């Protein structure tokens, strides 16, 4: 440096101050970003903790192990009856078998009406189905005594799981002191255990939490997703291709484009009302059926698919299309042979995100009547069913303690599906992504 | 300004091109000869690429573009209703500025054109077309053992020769080249220029270039465009040694452009 006395500008105090300010601003921004991410992760952790801690108990259910004697007399069949005969026996007779064995175990004599009435409250209303299934599977058990795990009543379950304190005064409990004493005796004998709740996956609606499941809802959601893929993919991609590549660019297509973009932001319940008016009232499709739900969800998913497809098509370099046109491909050949395959990862990602959205949708399905309690599995998309999020909504409003756990368990199942779908979208994108 | 040599492939008269209200080409009369390389030179925005894209109706893909005047290929107006644009583009092939192979295998890149035009139906015929095209493009010896690798995995120069092979696979009569070497290094450029000279035997070639040395090296005829006008057209030698027009002289001596 020369000693002419003048410091160069970039070494001056003013310039240095600017530099420090610049660095400080950048540091601050980084800090904000990091802080927001940590905050978001904390919220996510709380959410998962709440759902999982509540829901995990929904995957198990209290069972009582009892020695059940399948007497031909009590069931009203001949000794050596076939599986077919045993299937025809009324459920009440099986229930009586289960009650008899419980009463025998607890030492309640026949005819002691008050104690018999109370002991019924320990067993689920679904024990007849359990016993029938065991006997039909193996008719040779007729006449013998078998140790069987029977479902406990839904009012017993929260006490076994420790969700409701046993120290509550009797008048605030669903089971009284006598029933509690029996439960403790059974527990002491090692005859009470929490076992995997298979009903959660295989059953439909029920007033008893231990018998309720998301099976019907899962099948309903599955039917609807299939319908959405079958309709939204070809329609959405076709519409996007036409608008992007073939439609004349004028006011009218601009208007269509604006409307499609706006359609993506229309509240979903409006689609539900549309479905109610058009598909049920006008087209007379069955109410509560997955076909109507699927059509409504298709309408909802279409804008997402169209927008994603158009973005994916626009992301394909025009040079590829020019190259195809240059060797004498028609516009349609250029688009279908070259542009569409290259846009496919983007299209699939859009579709799966649209599907995940549709899968989690509740409001429009309520409008088309899919909120009914459906006990039987739908045989086709024309039969009544519910959907997973609707089932969650229904359960969340029920007062029994058991449904609280079921609600969270169903949310976990729904989240598992959504995570799987989103992971598939990421994998597809990574897999088919091409660079050029 | 019209060449008087015989063997004319393209005859263009009073060609105007409009992009919306803007006139990009202002009445060009030009003939393109067979078995010759015609170079179109001129500063950026002079309309030489636009003119080139009229010859295979590539301008049709631009919504706002409008072409007037007559462009005849072997005496038939290519803008006539009876002419099918897809067939026209097979007869008049094109190589673009940036190498743009399809993101498919080398084989598929070359086979695509013959396949959609039904030029080869059997696998053996297709194999033959692919081999001859790659040989003509001088690429066969470099890629014959890896025809199923991605075309985009080749080097820039190889990609451009692949694009040339793809263009000649449909047996065109004319090949249009839009600055084919602007994205290539000098060695790859030399290979492509050599190739252009070889291809001249069988095709009429029109090349747009920014490099005057390139025009001088590869072309027999040169057309100088400026601001949408065809300023001068003639034998390349004459244009570069003895231009008639002041503007041409200024451009080739590097005074503007």
XYZ file of C-alpha atoms in Angstrom:
693
model
C 0.000 0.000 0.000
C 1.258 3.453 -0.809
C 1.369 6.144 1.814
C -0.677 8.666 -0.090
C -2.995 8.526 2.907
C -6.136 7.320 1.182
C -7.394 3.801 2.072
C -9.037 1.950 -0.823
C -12.844 1.922 -0.581
C -13.205 -1.800 0.058
C -10.940 -1.594 3.099
C -12.726 1.444 4.528
C -14.873 1.261 7.639
C -18.049 1.894 5.617
C -17.434 -1.015 3.248
C -16.480 -3.337 6.114
C -19.692 -2.478 7.887
C -21.675 -3.434 4.801
C -19.859 -6.744 4.629
C -20.616 -7.490 8.286
C -24.259 -6.564 7.747
C -24.465 -8.892 4.764
C -23.041 -11.788 6.769
C -25.359 -11.087 9.693
C -28.406 -11.059 7.416
C -27.427 -14.400 5.926
C -26.814 -15.927 9.365
C -30.175 -14.678 10.576
C -31.960 -16.173 7.614
C -30.251 -19.527 8.090
C -31.247 -19.457 11.741
C -34.900 -18.730 10.905
C -34.973 -21.604 8.457
C -33.414 -24.048 10.860
C -35.671 -22.926 13.687
C -38.774 -23.407 11.552
C -37.685 -26.893 10.523
C -37.042 -27.869 14.135
C -40.406 -26.452 15.157
C -42.152 -28.380 12.380
C -40.389 -31.591 13.362
C -41.378 -31.045 16.991
C -45.031 -30.676 16.021
C -44.765 -33.798 13.897
C -43.213 -35.692 16.803
C -46.016 -34.599 19.132
C -48.612 -35.630 16.562
C -47.077 -39.046 16.066
C -46.605 -39.555 19.785
C -50.257 -38.747 20.495
C -51.647 -40.906 17.737
C -49.337 -43.855 18.294
C -49.583 -43.847 22.087
C -53.375 -43.868 21.855
C -53.683 -46.018 18.779
C -51.284 -48.781 19.684
C -53.746 -50.135 22.259
C -56.352 -50.411 19.513
C -54.324 -53.140 17.855
C -54.774 -55.446 20.883
C -57.919 -56.485 22.672
C -58.716 -58.237 25.964
C -59.408 -61.974 25.717
C -60.475 -64.429 28.413
C -59.319 -68.053 28.233
C -62.084 -70.464 29.230
C -62.604 -74.224 29.051
C -65.599 -74.576 26.749
C -67.437 -77.919 26.475
C -69.118 -78.345 23.098
C -72.009 -80.601 24.079
C -74.187 -81.807 21.218
C -77.222 -81.530 23.480
C -76.703 -77.840 24.281
C -76.274 -77.055 20.588
C -79.306 -79.133 19.659
C -77.487 -81.330 17.124
C -76.815 -85.070 16.790
C -73.391 -86.257 18.028
C -71.174 -86.435 14.935
C -72.865 -83.511 13.213
C -71.203 -82.163 10.079
C -69.705 -78.715 9.635
C -72.771 -77.782 7.614
C -75.096 -78.657 10.526
C -72.924 -76.744 12.988
C -72.973 -73.678 10.752
C -76.760 -73.664 10.914
C -76.973 -73.631 14.696
C -78.294 -70.320 16.029
C -75.723 -67.995 17.541
C -77.592 -67.804 20.785
C -76.852 -71.473 21.549
C -73.125 -70.855 21.084
C -73.394 -67.770 23.313
C -75.055 -69.893 25.963
C -72.164 -72.385 25.778
C -69.668 -69.608 26.417
C -71.716 -68.171 29.283
C -72.129 -71.607 30.828
C -68.401 -72.228 30.827
C -67.716 -68.801 32.375
C -70.342 -69.397 35.052
C -68.930 -72.854 35.771
C -65.475 -71.398 36.110
C -66.624 -68.628 38.447
C -68.823 -71.081 40.391
C -72.134 -69.442 39.570
C -74.849 -72.075 39.825
C -77.565 -72.431 37.172
C -80.627 -70.390 38.058
C -78.752 -67.725 40.056
C -80.321 -65.063 37.854
C -78.667 -61.912 39.236
C -75.111 -63.305 39.073
C -75.792 -64.861 35.667
C -76.943 -61.488 34.371
C -73.803 -59.812 35.727
C -71.389 -62.430 34.380
C -72.779 -61.909 30.863
C -71.310 -58.412 31.029
C -67.776 -59.821 30.950
C -68.059 -61.544 27.586
C -68.322 -59.882 24.196
C -71.439 -60.203 22.066
C -69.220 -61.714 19.420
C -68.277 -64.928 21.267
C -70.919 -66.922 19.331
C -69.101 -66.181 16.066
C -65.803 -67.212 17.608
C -67.128 -70.517 18.936
C -68.987 -71.365 15.753
C -65.867 -70.746 13.723
C -63.814 -73.076 15.928
C -66.356 -75.854 15.755
C -67.080 -75.558 12.027
C -63.347 -75.697 11.324
C -63.044 -78.916 13.303
C -66.391 -80.732 13.886
C -64.616 -83.546 15.751
C -64.341 -81.210 18.749
C -68.045 -81.791 19.354
C -68.429 -83.438 22.743
C -65.017 -82.424 24.043
C -63.750 -79.593 26.231
C -61.370 -77.079 24.689
C -59.476 -74.122 26.144
C -60.620 -71.151 24.062
C -59.601 -67.485 24.019
C -62.886 -65.557 24.033
C -63.281 -61.820 23.458
C -64.000 -59.842 26.610
C -66.737 -57.212 26.596
C -65.777 -53.717 25.519
C -66.483 -52.310 28.980
C -63.863 -54.660 30.515
C -61.110 -53.816 28.021
C -60.164 -50.311 29.311
C -59.666 -51.649 32.859
C -57.336 -54.420 31.664
C -55.387 -51.915 29.579
C -55.230 -49.558 32.560
C -56.934 -46.761 30.641
C -59.591 -46.349 33.340
C -58.627 -46.537 37.006
C -60.073 -49.432 38.986
C -60.251 -47.162 42.041
C -63.164 -45.191 40.587
C -66.314 -45.410 42.708
C -68.646 -48.155 41.563
C -71.367 -45.824 40.316
C -68.941 -44.207 37.848
C -67.745 -47.497 36.344
C -69.391 -49.559 33.616
C -68.642 -52.764 35.565
C -69.638 -53.109 39.192
C -67.695 -54.447 42.173
C -68.887 -58.024 41.675
C -67.808 -58.031 38.019
C -64.486 -56.435 39.016
C -63.900 -59.182 41.548
C -64.538 -61.853 38.892
C -62.198 -60.062 36.475
C -59.464 -59.967 39.113
C -59.943 -63.660 39.850
C -59.607 -64.468 36.129
C -56.530 -62.237 35.918
C -55.036 -63.893 38.968
C -55.514 -67.292 37.306
C -53.715 -66.034 34.201
C -56.830 -66.318 32.098
C -56.923 -62.696 30.906
C -54.562 -61.449 28.215
C -54.243 -58.767 25.530
C -54.212 -60.484 22.158
C -53.886 -59.163 18.577
C -57.111 -57.502 17.457
C -57.705 -59.136 14.075
C -61.267 -57.791 14.003
C -59.767 -54.347 13.419
C -58.829 -55.412 9.894
C -61.550 -57.904 9.057
C -64.776 -56.441 10.425
C -67.131 -53.638 9.508
C -69.125 -51.302 11.702
C -70.290 -52.442 15.140
C -71.670 -50.853 18.266
C -69.144 -52.848 20.307
C -65.584 -51.568 20.042
C -64.074 -55.046 20.342
C -66.072 -56.162 17.276
C -65.613 -53.067 15.112
C -63.035 -52.851 12.329
C -61.955 -50.967 9.246
C -62.370 -53.940 6.874
C -65.425 -52.589 5.069
C -63.935 -49.112 5.009
C -60.665 -50.424 3.550
C -62.497 -52.297 0.814
C -64.648 -49.237 0.110
C -61.552 -47.039 -0.129
C -59.901 -49.630 -2.366
C -62.850 -49.699 -4.782
C -62.833 -45.923 -4.933
C -59.081 -45.677 -5.525
C -59.316 -48.168 -8.394
C -62.151 -46.140 -9.898
C -60.198 -42.902 -9.496
C -57.110 -44.356 -11.200
C -59.160 -45.834 -14.049
C -61.004 -42.572 -14.692
C -58.690 -39.769 -13.610
C -55.525 -41.042 -15.311
C -56.812 -41.338 -18.906
C -59.171 -38.362 -18.627
C -56.672 -36.122 -16.869
C -53.721 -36.990 -19.084
C -55.850 -36.757 -22.207
C -57.219 -33.375 -21.203
C -53.763 -32.076 -20.341
C -52.256 -33.333 -23.613
C -55.046 -31.779 -25.623
C -54.828 -28.431 -23.838
C -51.056 -28.315 -23.909
C -50.305 -29.634 -27.392
C -53.364 -29.552 -29.607
C -55.861 -26.931 -28.467
C -55.710 -23.578 -30.259
C -54.350 -20.888 -27.977
C -57.209 -18.441 -27.641
C -59.440 -16.784 -25.048
C -61.603 -19.847 -24.691
C -58.762 -22.229 -23.855
C -57.340 -19.599 -21.508
C -60.698 -19.568 -19.760
C -60.723 -23.355 -19.533
C -57.213 -23.294 -18.100
C -58.082 -20.713 -15.448
C -61.125 -22.727 -14.471
C -59.189 -25.955 -14.133
C -56.691 -24.216 -11.883
C -59.523 -22.794 -9.799
C -61.223 -26.172 -9.641
C -58.233 -27.499 -7.715
C -59.068 -25.028 -4.959
C -62.812 -25.702 -4.737
C -63.796 -26.970 -1.257
C -64.259 -30.702 -1.414
C -67.739 -30.634 0.073
C -68.914 -28.756 -3.017
C -67.889 -31.771 -5.082
C -69.940 -33.855 -2.649
C -73.035 -31.751 -3.285
C -72.403 -32.001 -7.025
C -72.143 -35.776 -6.726
C -75.345 -35.917 -4.713
C -77.197 -33.829 -7.287
C -75.824 -35.426 -10.440
C -74.915 -39.017 -9.660
C -77.581 -39.877 -7.087
C -80.563 -37.597 -7.710
C -80.239 -37.376 -11.466
C -78.417 -40.545 -12.578
C -80.005 -42.649 -9.806
C -76.831 -44.425 -8.816
C -77.079 -46.197 -5.445
C -76.501 -44.157 -2.333
C -73.561 -44.930 0.012
C -71.878 -46.855 -2.813
C -68.168 -46.639 -3.681
C -69.076 -46.035 -7.328
C -70.569 -42.652 -6.452
C -67.791 -41.884 -3.974
C -65.229 -42.866 -6.613
C -66.829 -40.614 -9.234
C -66.882 -37.673 -6.830
C -63.247 -38.255 -5.854
C -62.356 -38.510 -9.558
C -63.816 -35.052 -10.123
C -61.713 -33.826 -7.227
C -58.526 -35.513 -8.446
C -58.825 -34.471 -12.098
C -57.570 -30.885 -11.661
C -54.539 -32.161 -9.734
C -53.737 -34.694 -12.453
C -54.282 -32.179 -15.256
C -52.106 -29.530 -13.639
C -49.335 -32.027 -12.847
C -49.459 -33.474 -16.350
C -49.286 -30.080 -18.003
C -46.306 -29.137 -15.862
C -44.627 -32.448 -16.698
C -45.258 -31.983 -20.436
C -43.898 -28.449 -20.329
C -40.777 -29.715 -18.585
C -39.906 -31.942 -21.562
C -37.409 -29.988 -23.671
C -39.027 -28.779 -26.902
C -35.964 -29.976 -28.796
C -37.176 -33.567 -28.358
C -40.483 -32.779 -30.014
C -38.734 -30.819 -32.750
C -36.430 -33.758 -33.376
C -39.412 -36.060 -33.841
C -41.200 -33.578 -36.099
C -37.937 -33.132 -38.007
C -37.817 -36.786 -39.067
C -41.430 -36.567 -40.177
C -43.384 -37.720 -37.157
C -46.906 -36.342 -37.001
C -47.770 -34.162 -34.039
C -49.627 -37.030 -32.425
C -46.690 -39.405 -32.937
C -44.240 -36.858 -31.566
C -46.393 -36.324 -28.500
C -47.258 -39.947 -27.770
C -43.908 -41.515 -28.708
C -41.588 -38.965 -27.176
C -43.158 -36.281 -25.021
C -45.550 -38.452 -23.035
C -43.012 -41.143 -22.004
C -40.625 -38.430 -20.831
C -43.404 -36.724 -18.888
C -44.559 -39.990 -17.296
C -42.649 -39.716 -13.974
C -44.136 -36.285 -13.375
C -47.589 -37.506 -14.345
C -47.391 -40.510 -12.021
C -46.196 -38.342 -9.173
C -49.137 -36.024 -9.713
C -51.534 -38.931 -9.897
C -50.317 -40.510 -6.690
C -50.430 -37.216 -4.832
C -53.968 -36.748 -6.155
C -54.843 -40.268 -5.037
C -53.421 -39.678 -1.583
C -55.543 -36.551 -1.369
C -58.633 -38.464 -2.463
C -57.861 -41.293 -0.055
C -57.887 -38.882 2.888
C -61.047 -37.060 1.827
C -64.105 -37.194 4.115
C -66.514 -34.343 3.446
C -67.692 -35.217 -0.094
C -68.227 -38.840 0.903
C -70.477 -37.801 3.760
C -72.584 -35.886 1.233
C -73.123 -38.991 -0.909
C -74.154 -41.081 2.068
C -71.006 -43.085 2.724
C -71.264 -42.202 6.386
C -73.719 -45.037 7.120
C -72.863 -47.875 9.499
C -72.088 -50.734 7.108
C -71.770 -54.177 8.660
C -71.359 -56.336 5.558
C -68.539 -56.321 3.061
C -69.517 -54.785 -0.290
C -69.454 -57.382 -3.060
C -69.089 -54.759 -5.791
C -68.660 -50.982 -6.066
C -72.445 -50.749 -6.299
C -72.981 -52.014 -2.715
C -72.923 -49.748 0.330
C -69.557 -49.210 1.975
C -67.684 -46.593 3.939
C -64.207 -45.182 3.497
C -61.270 -45.138 5.878
C -61.361 -41.426 6.765
C -65.146 -41.564 7.123
C -64.801 -44.519 9.512
C -62.355 -42.458 11.555
C -64.830 -39.611 11.599
C -67.655 -41.907 12.745
C -65.579 -43.506 15.506
C -64.289 -40.175 16.765
C -67.856 -39.262 17.725
C -68.663 -42.431 19.706
C -68.564 -42.272 23.502
C -67.149 -45.719 24.448
C -63.559 -45.705 25.662
C -62.651 -48.473 23.205
C -63.439 -46.291 20.173
C -60.876 -43.688 21.224
C -58.134 -46.240 20.698
C -59.769 -47.506 17.500
C -59.923 -43.971 16.101
C -56.182 -43.528 16.588
C -55.482 -47.029 15.300
C -57.468 -46.296 12.123
C -55.582 -43.011 11.716
C -52.349 -45.000 11.925
C -53.589 -47.350 9.213
C -54.594 -44.405 7.018
C -51.235 -42.711 7.567
C -49.444 -45.943 6.709
C -51.303 -46.073 3.381
C -50.585 -42.426 2.613
C -46.905 -42.784 3.469
C -46.669 -45.853 1.253
C -48.317 -44.003 -1.619
C -46.066 -40.991 -1.281
C -43.001 -43.205 -1.035
C -44.121 -44.919 -4.238
C -44.372 -41.518 -5.919
C -40.816 -40.657 -4.874
C -39.472 -44.023 -6.005
C -41.243 -43.817 -9.372
C -39.888 -40.354 -9.948
C -36.341 -41.389 -9.070
C -36.586 -44.524 -11.128
C -37.937 -43.117 -14.370
C -36.286 -39.738 -14.206
C -34.164 -39.215 -17.286
C -31.548 -36.628 -17.909
C -30.708 -35.197 -21.265
C -30.137 -12.701 -57.758
C -31.335 -16.075 -58.983
C -28.734 -18.641 -59.771
C -28.859 -19.857 -63.325
C -27.380 -23.281 -62.751
C -29.617 -26.245 -63.581
C -30.475 -29.009 -61.205
C -32.611 -26.827 -58.961
C -34.199 -28.501 -55.916
C -35.948 -25.648 -54.132
C -37.348 -22.582 -55.867
C -38.517 -19.862 -53.490
C -40.129 -16.654 -54.683
C -41.158 -13.572 -52.727
C -41.094 -15.392 -49.366
C -42.334 -13.325 -46.444
C -42.555 -14.578 -42.863
C -44.453 -12.738 -40.164
C -44.330 -13.424 -36.435
C -47.546 -11.699 -35.427
C -47.144 -8.183 -36.822
C -43.350 -8.385 -37.083
C -41.999 -9.158 -40.531
C -39.011 -11.452 -40.087
C -38.371 -12.155 -43.777
C -39.102 -9.478 -46.339
C -39.459 -11.090 -49.716
C -36.688 -13.559 -50.451
C -36.076 -15.091 -53.911
C -33.618 -17.931 -53.731
C -32.904 -21.233 -55.458
C -31.305 -24.209 -53.775
C -29.380 -26.593 -55.992
C -29.069 -30.319 -55.753
C -25.728 -31.848 -54.803
C -24.506 -28.579 -53.462
C -24.094 -27.061 -50.046
C -25.813 -23.701 -49.718
C -24.713 -21.663 -46.742
C -26.952 -19.018 -45.201
C -24.931 -16.404 -43.331
C -25.718 -13.150 -41.634
C -25.788 -11.481 -38.232
C -28.086 -12.702 -35.442
C -31.754 -12.017 -36.058
C -31.317 -11.572 -39.825
C -33.882 -14.258 -40.607
C -31.630 -17.017 -41.930
C -32.920 -19.639 -39.455
C -36.492 -18.523 -40.080
C -35.965 -18.958 -43.815
C -34.439 -22.397 -43.269
C -37.454 -23.451 -41.229
C -39.777 -22.487 -44.077
C -38.233 -25.161 -46.247
C -39.637 -28.047 -44.167
C -42.542 -26.045 -42.748
C -41.140 -26.204 -39.256
C -42.592 -22.696 -38.816
C -46.023 -24.343 -38.773
C -45.354 -25.312 -35.162
C -45.106 -21.653 -34.158
C -48.649 -20.380 -33.662
C -47.972 -16.751 -34.522
C -45.922 -17.471 -37.653
C -47.372 -16.788 -41.103
C -45.611 -17.548 -44.377
C -46.505 -16.037 -47.756
C -44.967 -16.411 -51.216
C -44.179 -19.632 -53.053
C -41.728 -22.328 -52.005
C -41.490 -25.110 -54.539
C -39.764 -28.430 -54.042
C -39.243 -30.077 -57.458
C -41.834 -27.724 -58.862
C -44.542 -28.452 -56.278
C -45.591 -25.755 -53.820
C -44.948 -27.229 -50.372
C -47.508 -24.909 -48.800
C -50.194 -26.272 -51.112
C -53.093 -28.013 -49.413
C -52.378 -31.251 -51.224
C -48.920 -31.536 -49.659
C -48.736 -33.576 -46.468
C -46.444 -31.852 -44.018
C -45.349 -35.116 -42.434
C -44.193 -36.528 -45.768
C -42.545 -33.225 -46.596
C -40.474 -33.398 -43.422
C -39.393 -36.906 -44.287
C -38.223 -35.643 -47.703
C -36.588 -32.561 -46.188
C -34.665 -33.678 -43.101
C -33.368 -31.371 -40.426
C -30.420 -31.230 -38.056
C -30.701 -28.787 -35.184
C -28.341 -26.390 -33.485
C -28.099 -28.322 -30.254
C -27.696 -32.081 -30.658
C -31.080 -33.491 -29.666
C -31.022 -37.280 -29.785
C -34.055 -38.993 -28.298
C -33.341 -40.282 -24.773
C -33.427 -43.797 -26.203
C -30.846 -46.232 -27.521
C -28.629 -45.339 -30.474
C -30.432 -48.006 -32.520
C -33.866 -46.625 -31.653
C -32.781 -43.100 -32.508
C -31.956 -44.089 -36.072
C -34.729 -46.670 -36.472
C -37.522 -44.384 -35.328
C -37.976 -42.501 -38.632
C -37.929 -45.546 -40.950
C -40.311 -47.337 -38.604
C -43.017 -44.668 -38.486
C -42.799 -44.155 -42.247
C -42.973 -47.869 -42.937
C -39.663 -47.748 -44.865
C -38.496 -50.945 -43.214
C -40.869 -53.536 -41.871
C -38.694 -56.505 -41.047
C -36.092 -56.429 -38.298
C -33.354 -57.314 -40.802
C -34.320 -54.425 -43.064
C -34.340 -52.077 -40.124
C -30.919 -53.314 -39.009
C -29.631 -52.582 -42.488
C -31.065 -49.069 -42.578
C -29.561 -48.337 -39.167
C -26.146 -49.595 -40.245
C -26.077 -47.714 -43.573
C -27.263 -44.508 -41.949
C -24.677 -44.727 -39.190
C -21.980 -45.534 -41.769
C -22.965 -42.546 -43.910
C -22.829 -40.373 -40.809
C -19.361 -41.737 -40.043
C -20.445 -43.025 -36.670
C -20.712 -46.774 -37.294
C -17.160 -47.667 -36.324
C -17.459 -45.814 -33.050
C -20.784 -47.233 -31.889
C -21.399 -50.575 -33.650
C -20.614 -52.537 -30.481
C -22.970 -50.525 -28.273
C -26.055 -49.768 -30.298
C -28.279 -50.262 -27.260
C -26.635 -47.591 -25.124
C -28.438 -44.284 -24.709
C -27.945 -41.805 -27.521
C -27.614 -39.085 -24.909
C -24.558 -40.839 -23.432
C -22.443 -40.033 -26.511
C -20.151 -37.014 -26.760
C -21.529 -33.808 -28.262
C -19.940 -34.397 -31.673
C -21.097 -38.008 -31.760
C -24.592 -36.925 -30.748
C -24.718 -34.473 -33.648
C -23.560 -37.150 -36.096
C -26.217 -39.440 -34.600
C -28.769 -36.743 -35.373
C -27.457 -36.610 -38.943
C -27.750 -40.407 -39.172
C -31.296 -40.142 -37.849
C -32.110 -37.558 -40.525
C -30.663 -39.576 -43.428
C -32.294 -42.813 -42.221
C -35.595 -41.754 -43.797
C -33.860 -41.188 -47.179
C -34.479 -37.463 -47.474
C -33.692 -35.453 -50.606
C -32.668 -32.317 -48.779
C -30.961 -31.884 -45.406
C -31.381 -28.626 -43.527
C -28.772 -27.850 -40.892
C -29.337 -25.077 -38.374
C -25.905 -24.139 -37.042
C -25.016 -27.803 -36.578
C -21.570 -27.119 -35.146
C -22.225 -24.229 -32.795
C -22.258 -26.536 -29.755
C -19.224 -28.567 -30.828
C -15.485 -28.270 -30.247
C -13.142 -27.677 -33.225
C -12.261 -31.354 -33.699
C -15.898 -32.495 -33.677
C -16.674 -29.578 -35.978
C -14.064 -30.751 -38.460
C -15.588 -34.246 -38.475
C -19.061 -32.879 -39.158
C -17.788 -30.577 -41.898
C -16.050 -33.490 -43.570
C -19.287 -35.402 -43.343
C -21.267 -32.542 -44.894
C -18.903 -32.553 -47.834
C -19.399 -36.303 -48.314
C -23.173 -36.063 -48.031
C -23.290 -33.440 -50.772
C -22.966 -36.214 -53.346
C -26.452 -37.497 -52.600
C -28.376 -34.631 -51.104
C -29.049 -30.961 -51.389
C -27.783 -29.374 -48.190
C -28.707 -26.017 -46.717
C -26.663 -24.916 -43.728
C -27.124 -21.923 -41.487
C -23.876 -20.882 -39.878
C -22.423 -18.057 -37.854
C -18.924 -18.983 -38.820
C -17.829 -17.434 -42.077
C -14.825 -19.731 -42.216
C -17.206 -22.652 -42.051
C -19.330 -21.256 -44.841
C -16.215 -20.761 -46.917
C -14.971 -24.287 -46.167
C -18.090 -26.356 -46.780
C -20.389 -24.494 -49.161
C -20.548 -23.997 -52.885
C -23.198 -21.283 -52.756
C -23.586 -18.619 -50.103
C -26.541 -16.382 -49.323
C -26.046 -13.352 -47.114
C -29.072 -12.239 -45.107
C -29.446 -8.946 -43.312
C -32.489 -7.663 -41.398
C -34.836 -10.034 -43.198
C -33.518 -9.258 -46.683
C -31.463 -11.496 -48.911
C -28.616 -9.109 -49.638
C -26.474 -11.204 -51.879
C -26.389 -14.712 -53.267
C -23.771 -16.385 -55.403
C -20.857 -18.783 -55.583
C -19.137 -18.964 -52.244
C -15.810 -18.040 -53.780
C -17.198 -14.868 -55.294
C -19.001 -13.823 -52.140
C -15.907 -14.126 -50.017
C -13.376 -12.738 -52.452
C -15.352 -10.246 -54.447
C -18.709 -9.307 -52.883
C -20.886 -7.007 -54.962
C -22.648 -5.355 -52.050
C -21.195 -2.988 -49.510
C -23.060 -4.641 -46.616
C -21.735 -8.075 -47.539
C -18.190 -6.750 -47.645
C -18.604 -5.090 -44.243
C -19.999 -8.269 -42.708
C -17.423 -10.702 -44.030
C -14.581 -8.420 -43.118
C -15.953 -8.253 -39.592
C -17.016 -4.642 -39.545
C -20.406 -5.525 -38.023
C -22.400 -8.553 -36.959
